[in-house]
Amino acid sequence: MPEMPEVEMIRRSLAPNLENKQIVDMDILLPRQIKWPDTEEFHSMLVGRMIKKMNRRGKYLLLELDNGNLLVIHLRMTGQLLYRENLDIQDGHSRLIFHLSDGSRLVYADTRTLGTIYALKQDEIWRVSGLCSLGPEPLSEDFTPEYL
């Protein structure tokens, strides 16, 4: 299971390849890993949107879109996010493939299918109970001896 430092390293390695790229299409290969909304609305919320910034909150990866919506991904035990420039990207564990404007792909792969994916409007963060109940980030200014 990736812990917070590993999730931060994933964010740092992917962000330069994803930021300011548009999601032009997607292949939803395992719909049950999308927890909100249904797959049809998920598709319509993301296709055509530009990824403005990639953040992390706890173990959640947050992709901020140009319209203010969020793509939230929790890798759980075996989830992976893979950036691929070539076309030969699928294996038996690919669950969701985002086709990006430059021809590259962002592949969500998950062997045990425990990860979770959400497309949310800013006021819908409450739908991810683990995300909305987190305390301050350990490396933030809010994480003080007084807080502890």
PDB file of C-alpha atoms in Angstrom:
ATOM      1  CA  MET A   1       0.000   0.000   0.000  1.00  0.00           C
ATOM      2  CA  PRO A   2       1.490   3.361  -0.921  1.00  0.00           C
ATOM      3  CA  GLU A   3       1.869   5.569   2.111  1.00  0.00           C
ATOM      4  CA  MET A   4       1.694   9.356   1.989  1.00  0.00           C
ATOM      5  CA  PRO A   5       5.354   9.899   0.985  1.00  0.00           C
ATOM      6  CA  GLU A   6       4.968   7.460  -1.923  1.00  0.00           C
ATOM      7  CA  VAL A   7       1.744   9.164  -3.025  1.00  0.00           C
ATOM      8  CA  GLU A   8       3.573  12.502  -2.932  1.00  0.00           C
ATOM      9  CA  MET A   9       6.335  11.043  -5.125  1.00  0.00           C
ATOM     10  CA  ILE A  10       3.691   9.811  -7.580  1.00  0.00           C
ATOM     11  CA  ARG A  11       2.216  13.309  -7.652  1.00  0.00           C
ATOM     12  CA  ARG A  12       5.594  14.938  -8.214  1.00  0.00           C
ATOM     13  CA  SER A  13       6.515  12.556 -11.027  1.00  0.00           C
ATOM     14  CA  LEU A  14       3.160  12.822 -12.838  1.00  0.00           C
ATOM     15  CA  ALA A  15       2.341  16.518 -12.422  1.00  0.00           C
ATOM     16  CA  PRO A  16       4.760  17.850 -15.091  1.00  0.00           C
ATOM     17  CA  ASN A  17       3.358  15.374 -17.620  1.00  0.00           C
ATOM     18  CA  LEU A  18      -0.320  16.037 -16.877  1.00  0.00           C
ATOM     19  CA  GLU A  19      -0.721  19.698 -16.035  1.00  0.00           C
ATOM     20  CA  ASN A  20      -2.160  21.840 -18.843  1.00  0.00           C
ATOM     21  CA  LYS A  21      -3.218  18.830 -20.896  1.00  0.00           C
ATOM     22  CA  GLN A  22      -6.786  18.217 -21.941  1.00  0.00           C
ATOM     23  CA  ILE A  23      -8.628  14.934 -21.425  1.00  0.00           C
ATOM     24  CA  VAL A  24      -9.942  14.206 -24.919  1.00  0.00           C
ATOM     25  CA  ASP A  25     -11.437  10.767 -24.284  1.00  0.00           C
ATOM     26  CA  MET A  26     -11.379   7.875 -21.838  1.00  0.00           C
ATOM     27  CA  ASP A  27     -11.846   4.135 -21.727  1.00  0.00           C
ATOM     28  CA  ILE A  28     -13.712   2.968 -18.629  1.00  0.00           C
ATOM     29  CA  LEU A  29     -12.689  -0.676 -18.378  1.00  0.00           C
ATOM     30  CA  LEU A  30     -13.991  -1.398 -14.870  1.00  0.00           C
ATOM     31  CA  PRO A  31     -16.926   0.900 -14.063  1.00  0.00           C
ATOM     32  CA  ARG A  32     -17.328  -0.228 -10.438  1.00  0.00           C
ATOM     33  CA  GLN A  33     -14.114   1.546  -9.412  1.00  0.00           C
ATOM     34  CA  ILE A  34     -15.781   4.872 -10.191  1.00  0.00           C
ATOM     35  CA  LYS A  35     -17.612   5.684  -6.976  1.00  0.00           C
ATOM     36  CA  TRP A  36     -19.183   8.994  -8.012  1.00  0.00           C
ATOM     37  CA  PRO A  37     -20.974   9.901 -10.250  1.00  0.00           C
ATOM     38  CA  ASP A  38     -22.300   7.211 -12.592  1.00  0.00           C
ATOM     39  CA  THR A  39     -20.027   6.399 -15.516  1.00  0.00           C
ATOM     40  CA  GLU A  40     -22.000   8.447 -18.037  1.00  0.00           C
ATOM     41  CA  GLU A  41     -21.821  11.625 -15.960  1.00  0.00           C
ATOM     42  CA  PHE A  42     -18.205  10.838 -14.987  1.00  0.00           C
ATOM     43  CA  HIS A  43     -17.325  10.764 -18.682  1.00  0.00           C
ATOM     44  CA  SER A  44     -19.155  14.016 -19.437  1.00  0.00           C
ATOM     45  CA  MET A  45     -17.605  15.810 -16.422  1.00  0.00           C
ATOM     46  CA  LEU A  46     -14.050  15.001 -17.532  1.00  0.00           C
ATOM     47  CA  VAL A  47     -13.864  14.768 -21.319  1.00  0.00           C
ATOM     48  CA  GLY A  48     -12.940  18.135 -22.799  1.00  0.00           C
ATOM     49  CA  ARG A  49     -11.561  19.453 -19.512  1.00  0.00           C
ATOM     50  CA  MET A  50      -7.969  20.559 -18.961  1.00  0.00           C
ATOM     51  CA  ILE A  51      -5.934  19.354 -15.990  1.00  0.00           C
ATOM     52  CA  LYS A  52      -4.752  22.584 -14.368  1.00  0.00           C
ATOM     53  CA  LYS A  53      -2.934  21.209 -11.321  1.00  0.00           C
ATOM     54  CA  MET A  54      -2.211  17.939  -9.568  1.00  0.00           C
ATOM     55  CA  ASN A  55      -2.284  18.004  -5.768  1.00  0.00           C
ATOM     56  CA  ARG A  56      -2.218  15.550  -2.914  1.00  0.00           C
ATOM     57  CA  ARG A  57      -4.207  15.549   0.302  1.00  0.00           C
ATOM     58  CA  GLY A  58      -3.251  12.692   2.612  1.00  0.00           C
ATOM     59  CA  LYS A  59      -3.177   9.632   0.345  1.00  0.00           C
ATOM     60  CA  TYR A  60      -5.629  11.139  -2.159  1.00  0.00           C
ATOM     61  CA  LEU A  61      -4.471  12.474  -5.519  1.00  0.00           C
ATOM     62  CA  LEU A  62      -6.463  15.512  -6.630  1.00  0.00           C
ATOM     63  CA  LEU A  63      -6.455  16.618 -10.242  1.00  0.00           C
ATOM     64  CA  GLU A  64      -7.917  20.118 -10.461  1.00  0.00           C
ATOM     65  CA  LEU A  65      -9.713  20.771 -13.734  1.00  0.00           C
ATOM     66  CA  ASP A  66     -10.099  24.049 -15.616  1.00  0.00           C
ATOM     67  CA  ASN A  67     -13.746  24.386 -14.567  1.00  0.00           C
ATOM     68  CA  GLY A  68     -12.997  23.953 -10.844  1.00  0.00           C
ATOM     69  CA  ASN A  69     -14.086  20.316 -10.658  1.00  0.00           C
ATOM     70  CA  LEU A  70     -11.830  17.629  -9.198  1.00  0.00           C
ATOM     71  CA  LEU A  71     -10.780  14.153 -10.217  1.00  0.00           C
ATOM     72  CA  VAL A  72     -10.024  12.351  -6.937  1.00  0.00           C
ATOM     73  CA  ILE A  73      -8.082   9.079  -6.920  1.00  0.00           C
ATOM     74  CA  HIS A  74      -7.212   6.865  -3.962  1.00  0.00           C
ATOM     75  CA  LEU A  75      -4.864   4.046  -4.964  1.00  0.00           C
ATOM     76  CA  ARG A  76      -5.580   1.850  -1.928  1.00  0.00           C
ATOM     77  CA  MET A  77      -3.380  -1.278  -1.846  1.00  0.00           C
ATOM     78  CA  THR A  78      -2.497  -2.040  -5.458  1.00  0.00           C
ATOM     79  CA  GLY A  79      -3.589   0.939  -7.545  1.00  0.00           C
ATOM     80  CA  GLN A  80      -1.123   2.605  -9.909  1.00  0.00           C
ATOM     81  CA  LEU A  81      -1.194   5.703 -12.082  1.00  0.00           C
ATOM     82  CA  LEU A  82       0.988   5.301 -15.142  1.00  0.00           C
ATOM     83  CA  TYR A  83       1.846   7.952 -17.705  1.00  0.00           C
ATOM     84  CA  ARG A  84       2.370   6.484 -21.168  1.00  0.00           C
ATOM     85  CA  GLU A  85       3.473   8.261 -24.312  1.00  0.00           C
ATOM     86  CA  ASN A  86       3.228   5.227 -26.578  1.00  0.00           C
ATOM     87  CA  LEU A  87       0.104   3.469 -27.776  1.00  0.00           C
ATOM     88  CA  ASP A  88       0.860   0.011 -26.357  1.00  0.00           C
ATOM     89  CA  ILE A  89      -0.318   0.631 -22.824  1.00  0.00           C
ATOM     90  CA  GLN A  90      -2.920  -1.913 -21.848  1.00  0.00           C
ATOM     91  CA  ASP A  91      -2.352  -4.941 -19.722  1.00  0.00           C
ATOM     92  CA  GLY A  92      -4.737  -7.121 -17.776  1.00  0.00           C
ATOM     93  CA  HIS A  93      -4.861  -4.671 -14.868  1.00  0.00           C
ATOM     94  CA  SER A  94      -5.753  -1.440 -16.687  1.00  0.00           C
ATOM     95  CA  ARG A  95      -9.074  -0.169 -15.292  1.00  0.00           C
ATOM     96  CA  LEU A  96      -9.357   3.365 -16.671  1.00  0.00           C
ATOM     97  CA  ILE A  97      -7.436   5.087 -19.459  1.00  0.00           C
ATOM     98  CA  PHE A  98      -7.458   8.845 -19.967  1.00  0.00           C
ATOM     99  CA  HIS A  99      -6.501   9.923 -23.496  1.00  0.00           C
ATOM    100  CA  LEU A 100      -4.724  13.281 -23.362  1.00  0.00           C
ATOM    101  CA  SER A 101      -4.505  16.066 -25.932  1.00  0.00           C
ATOM    102  CA  ASP A 102      -0.881  15.358 -26.899  1.00  0.00           C
ATOM    103  CA  GLY A 103      -1.569  11.683 -27.664  1.00  0.00           C
ATOM    104  CA  SER A 104      -0.267  10.424 -24.318  1.00  0.00           C
ATOM    105  CA  ARG A 105      -2.315   8.398 -21.851  1.00  0.00           C
ATOM    106  CA  LEU A 106      -2.831   8.319 -18.103  1.00  0.00           C
ATOM    107  CA  VAL A 107      -3.583   4.731 -17.111  1.00  0.00           C
ATOM    108  CA  TYR A 108      -5.161   3.753 -13.820  1.00  0.00           C
ATOM    109  CA  ALA A 109      -4.231   0.109 -13.175  1.00  0.00           C
ATOM    110  CA  ASP A 110      -5.267  -1.876 -10.120  1.00  0.00           C
ATOM    111  CA  THR A 111      -4.553  -5.578  -9.604  1.00  0.00           C
ATOM    112  CA  ARG A 112      -6.971  -6.141  -6.721  1.00  0.00           C
ATOM    113  CA  THR A 113      -9.458  -3.436  -7.780  1.00  0.00           C
ATOM    114  CA  LEU A 114      -9.612  -1.798  -4.349  1.00  0.00           C
ATOM    115  CA  GLY A 115      -8.892   1.779  -5.456  1.00  0.00           C
ATOM    116  CA  THR A 116     -11.547   4.465  -5.730  1.00  0.00           C
ATOM    117  CA  ILE A 117     -12.112   7.249  -8.259  1.00  0.00           C
ATOM    118  CA  TYR A 118     -14.445  10.249  -8.053  1.00  0.00           C
ATOM    119  CA  ALA A 119     -15.313  13.212 -10.268  1.00  0.00           C
ATOM    120  CA  LEU A 120     -16.560  15.977  -7.990  1.00  0.00           C
ATOM    121  CA  LYS A 121     -17.705  19.550  -8.046  1.00  0.00           C
ATOM    122  CA  GLN A 122     -15.970  21.723  -5.432  1.00  0.00           C
ATOM    123  CA  ASP A 123     -18.961  21.528  -3.073  1.00  0.00           C
ATOM    124  CA  GLU A 124     -19.113  17.714  -3.262  1.00  0.00           C
ATOM    125  CA  ILE A 125     -15.924  16.890  -1.338  1.00  0.00           C
ATOM    126  CA  TRP A 126     -18.153  15.533   1.428  1.00  0.00           C
ATOM    127  CA  ARG A 127     -18.864  12.518  -0.809  1.00  0.00           C
ATOM    128  CA  VAL A 128     -15.363  11.218   0.001  1.00  0.00           C
ATOM    129  CA  SER A 129     -15.601  10.756   3.764  1.00  0.00           C
ATOM    130  CA  GLY A 130     -11.913   9.943   4.216  1.00  0.00           C
ATOM    131  CA  LEU A 131     -10.862  13.068   2.341  1.00  0.00           C
ATOM    132  CA  CYS A 132     -13.125  15.580   4.045  1.00  0.00           C
ATOM    133  CA  SER A 133     -12.241  14.374   7.556  1.00  0.00           C
ATOM    134  CA  LEU A 134      -8.436  14.702   7.283  1.00  0.00           C
ATOM    135  CA  GLY A 135      -6.531  16.909   9.700  1.00  0.00           C
ATOM    136  CA  PRO A 136      -3.789  19.309   8.605  1.00  0.00           C
ATOM    137  CA  GLU A 137      -1.080  18.169   6.233  1.00  0.00           C
ATOM    138  CA  PRO A 138       2.073  17.141   8.158  1.00  0.00           C
ATOM    139  CA  LEU A 139       4.273  19.512   6.142  1.00  0.00           C
ATOM    140  CA  SER A 140       1.867  22.475   6.231  1.00  0.00           C
ATOM    141  CA  GLU A 141       2.023  25.547   8.442  1.00  0.00           C
ATOM    142  CA  ASP A 142      -1.165  24.366  10.183  1.00  0.00           C
ATOM    143  CA  PHE A 143       0.627  21.315  11.595  1.00  0.00           C
ATOM    144  CA  THR A 144       2.015  22.861  14.764  1.00  0.00           C
ATOM    145  CA  PRO A 145       2.890  21.700  18.267  1.00  0.00           C
ATOM    146  CA  GLU A 146      -0.268  23.526  19.401  1.00  0.00           C
ATOM    147  CA  TYR A 147      -2.368  21.444  17.008  1.00  0.00           C
ATOM    148  CA  LEU A 148      -0.843  18.238  18.368  1.00  0.00           C
TER     149      LEU A 148
END
